Amino acid sequence: MKGTDIIAIEGMPRENVERILEVSATMQDYLDSGEVPGLLAGRIMASLFFEPSTRTQLSFTTAMQRLGGQVMGFSGTGGTSVKKGETLEDTIRMADCYADIIVERHPEPGSAARCAAVARKPVVSGGDGSNEHPTQALLDLFTIRQEKGLEGITVALCGDLKYGRTAHSLVRLLAMFGIDTILCSPQPLKMPADLVARVREACDASIRETGSLEETAAEADVLYVTRVQRERFESQQDYEAVAGSYVVDRALVESARPGMIVMHPLPRVDEIATEVDELPAARYFTQAANGIPVRMAILALLLGAA
Ligand code: NCD
């Protein structure tokens, strides 16, 4: 995988996904033992976040530093020449001169491919608008495998499946591994029909759509909840019409299939009640912690150090 880009799950070979899962487990072992080898000493990662981020940005930075590498970049374009009208391509060209690998997030769908087209160094997308968020889906899959295994399970993606880029990437990964999937959303937030058709074509697993959160919880082994993506709506009114439509609370979790776990890419707003945090089903903070070994694996593989 040395020198390759990770800009989407679409088109990513399954063997690369398997390799990332395998190296992530090794990285987890290093972290658990307290002895992490300096595989990326002397390397520099550019971290270019044109859009807000907490977990993606901080976990990539931590991952790079844990492996002995260094990080430069920006969080928000306030202090950069983007404010003078510099194009995305030119900003990326500069990072390409200064760093060994580029991690970027930008609000426009398709921006990750534009970055990869001009950079010689590996580009890793931290999300391109409502399109995809491949590294989040990889850490989600790593978490699902760790918690439930990947055989004979049903995973439900719930909430904003129209704009939620993590769900757009994860549905492709679930299809790649033949995992039965339930897509549960209010009507206006359904996953785009062309995407559903593409993933259905790509696998033998069942992919069902429903609007009922209760029925979904009764059938799923993993309930993957997402935030309504307020920033992607055309109007505040459209957002308000669907905001708060699904809330996972204690009663729902207690009525669910025994052993069901609740995941969420975070940040949550009000779609998971805080009372769920103390239940054994809650896995979203473990999931976020898994961002470190998985992103360590990605950086090491793309830089040829694993
Ligand atoms: C997600 C994102 O940015 O798409 N956050 C993340 O990276 N964990 C989810 C979201 O913002 O709702």
PDB file of N, CA, C and O and ligand atoms in Angstrom, residues 51-53 55-56 105 126 133 136 165-166 226-227 229 231-232 264-267 295, ligand 1:
ATOM      1  N   GLU A  51     -12.489  22.095   7.356  1.00  0.00           N
ATOM      2  CA  GLU A  51     -13.794  21.953   7.996  1.00  0.00           C
ATOM      3  C   GLU A  51     -13.560  21.513   9.442  1.00  0.00           C
ATOM      4  O   GLU A  51     -12.564  20.849   9.715  1.00  0.00           O
ATOM      5  N   PRO A  52     -14.489  21.846  10.376  1.00  0.00           N
ATOM      6  CA  PRO A  52     -14.253  21.486  11.777  1.00  0.00           C
ATOM      7  C   PRO A  52     -14.037  19.989  11.997  1.00  0.00           C
ATOM      8  O   PRO A  52     -14.593  19.160  11.281  1.00  0.00           O
ATOM      9  N   SER A  53     -13.229  19.676  12.995  1.00  0.00           N
ATOM     10  CA  SER A  53     -12.950  18.277  13.330  1.00  0.00           C
ATOM     11  C   SER A  53     -12.388  18.208  14.738  1.00  0.00           C
ATOM     12  O   SER A  53     -11.573  19.047  15.121  1.00  0.00           O
ATOM     13  N   ARG A  55     -12.187  14.520  16.556  1.00  0.00           N
ATOM     14  CA  ARG A  55     -11.609  13.186  16.585  1.00  0.00           C
ATOM     15  C   ARG A  55     -10.670  12.891  15.419  1.00  0.00           C
ATOM     16  O   ARG A  55      -9.572  12.361  15.610  1.00  0.00           O
ATOM     17  N   THR A  56     -11.100  13.193  14.211  1.00  0.00           N
ATOM     18  CA  THR A  56     -10.290  12.812  13.047  1.00  0.00           C
ATOM     19  C   THR A  56      -8.937  13.522  13.103  1.00  0.00           C
ATOM     20  O   THR A  56      -7.875  12.903  12.976  1.00  0.00           O
ATOM     21  N   ARG A 105      -9.413  17.378   5.167  1.00  0.00           N
ATOM     22  CA  ARG A 105     -10.882  17.352   5.205  1.00  0.00           C
ATOM     23  C   ARG A 105     -11.375  18.645   4.574  1.00  0.00           C
ATOM     24  O   ARG A 105     -10.845  19.726   4.873  1.00  0.00           O
ATOM     25  N   GLY A 126     -10.057  12.912   5.272  1.00  0.00           N
ATOM     26  CA  GLY A 126     -10.750  12.924   6.567  1.00  0.00           C
ATOM     27  C   GLY A 126     -12.201  13.311   6.377  1.00  0.00           C
ATOM     28  O   GLY A 126     -12.856  13.748   7.314  1.00  0.00           O
ATOM     29  N   HIS A 133     -16.147   9.205   4.132  1.00  0.00           N
ATOM     30  CA  HIS A 133     -15.205   9.413   5.246  1.00  0.00           C
ATOM     31  C   HIS A 133     -14.561   8.044   5.488  1.00  0.00           C
ATOM     32  O   HIS A 133     -14.893   7.332   6.439  1.00  0.00           O
ATOM     33  N   GLN A 136     -12.911   6.765   8.903  1.00  0.00           N
ATOM     34  CA  GLN A 136     -13.887   6.540   9.975  1.00  0.00           C
ATOM     35  C   GLN A 136     -14.520   5.161   9.800  1.00  0.00           C
ATOM     36  O   GLN A 136     -14.665   4.394  10.751  1.00  0.00           O
ATOM     37  N   ARG A 165     -21.638  11.089   5.756  1.00  0.00           N
ATOM     38  CA  ARG A 165     -20.552  10.493   4.955  1.00  0.00           C
ATOM     39  C   ARG A 165     -19.980   9.240   5.606  1.00  0.00           C
ATOM     40  O   ARG A 165     -19.478   8.357   4.921  1.00  0.00           O
ATOM     41  N   THR A 166     -20.048   9.154   6.933  1.00  0.00           N
ATOM     42  CA  THR A 166     -19.504   7.943   7.569  1.00  0.00           C
ATOM     43  C   THR A 166     -20.361   6.738   7.174  1.00  0.00           C
ATOM     44  O   THR A 166     -19.845   5.668   6.906  1.00  0.00           O
ATOM     45  N   THR A 226     -26.231   7.941  13.718  1.00  0.00           N
ATOM     46  CA  THR A 226     -25.522   9.112  13.172  1.00  0.00           C
ATOM     47  C   THR A 226     -26.270  10.401  13.504  1.00  0.00           C
ATOM     48  O   THR A 226     -27.470  10.389  13.756  1.00  0.00           O
ATOM     49  N   ARG A 227     -25.538  11.485  13.464  1.00  0.00           N
ATOM     50  CA  ARG A 227     -26.068  12.831  13.734  1.00  0.00           C
ATOM     51  C   ARG A 227     -26.755  13.369  12.484  1.00  0.00           C
ATOM     52  O   ARG A 227     -26.281  13.134  11.364  1.00  0.00           O
ATOM     53  N   GLN A 229     -26.969  15.909   9.891  1.00  0.00           N
ATOM     54  CA  GLN A 229     -25.861  16.768   9.461  1.00  0.00           C
ATOM     55  C   GLN A 229     -26.350  18.185   9.156  1.00  0.00           C
ATOM     56  O   GLN A 229     -26.472  18.580   7.990  1.00  0.00           O
ATOM     57  N   GLU A 231     -25.158  21.085   8.997  1.00  0.00           N
ATOM     58  CA  GLU A 231     -24.414  21.975   8.102  1.00  0.00           C
ATOM     59  C   GLU A 231     -24.616  21.672   6.615  1.00  0.00           C
ATOM     60  O   GLU A 231     -24.220  22.446   5.763  1.00  0.00           O
ATOM     61  N   ARG A 232     -25.234  20.522   6.305  1.00  0.00           N
ATOM     62  CA  ARG A 232     -25.428  20.174   4.882  1.00  0.00           C
ATOM     63  C   ARG A 232     -26.828  20.519   4.376  1.00  0.00           C
ATOM     64  O   ARG A 232     -27.138  20.298   3.209  1.00  0.00           O
ATOM     65  N   HIS A 264     -21.473   5.094  17.310  1.00  0.00           N
ATOM     66  CA  HIS A 264     -21.757   6.430  16.762  1.00  0.00           C
ATOM     67  C   HIS A 264     -20.399   7.026  16.393  1.00  0.00           C
ATOM     68  O   HIS A 264     -19.460   6.940  17.201  1.00  0.00           O
ATOM     69  N   PRO A 265     -20.267   7.633  15.212  1.00  0.00           N
ATOM     70  CA  PRO A 265     -18.956   8.192  14.871  1.00  0.00           C
ATOM     71  C   PRO A 265     -18.609   9.412  15.727  1.00  0.00           C
ATOM     72  O   PRO A 265     -17.445   9.813  15.792  1.00  0.00           O
ATOM     73  N   LEU A 266     -19.625  10.003  16.357  1.00  0.00           N
ATOM     74  CA  LEU A 266     -19.502  11.224  17.165  1.00  0.00           C
ATOM     75  C   LEU A 266     -19.090  12.399  16.259  1.00  0.00           C
ATOM     76  O   LEU A 266     -18.443  12.161  15.254  1.00  0.00           O
ATOM     77  N   PRO A 267     -19.443  13.615  16.554  1.00  0.00           N
ATOM     78  CA  PRO A 267     -20.119  14.071  17.756  1.00  0.00           C
ATOM     79  C   PRO A 267     -21.612  13.734  17.763  1.00  0.00           C
ATOM     80  O   PRO A 267     -22.257  13.781  16.725  1.00  0.00           O
ATOM     81  N   ARG A 295      -5.546   4.545  12.636  1.00  0.00           N
ATOM     82  CA  ARG A 295      -4.857   5.619  11.884  1.00  0.00           C
ATOM     83  C   ARG A 295      -3.344   5.445  11.942  1.00  0.00           C
ATOM     84  O   ARG A 295      -2.635   5.801  10.986  1.00  0.00           O
TER      85      ARG A 295
HETATM   86  C1  NCD B   1     -18.151  12.578  11.530  1.00  0.00           C
HETATM   87  C2  NCD B   1     -17.868  13.431  10.318  1.00  0.00           C
HETATM   88  O1  NCD B   1     -17.100  14.415  10.393  1.00  0.00           O
HETATM   89  O2  NCD B   1     -18.383  13.071   9.276  1.00  0.00           O
HETATM   90  N1  NCD B   1     -17.298  12.842  12.595  1.00  0.00           N
HETATM   91  C3  NCD B   1     -16.146  12.121  12.695  1.00  0.00           C
HETATM   92  O3  NCD B   1     -15.226  12.289  11.918  1.00  0.00           O
HETATM   93  N2  NCD B   1     -16.069  11.203  13.661  1.00  0.00           N
HETATM   94  C4  NCD B   1     -19.574  12.523  11.911  1.00  0.00           C
HETATM   95  C5  NCD B   1     -20.353  13.797  12.076  1.00  0.00           C
HETATM   96  O4  NCD B   1     -19.817  14.897  11.974  1.00  0.00           O
HETATM   97  O5  NCD B   1     -21.544  13.674  12.336  1.00  0.00           O
END
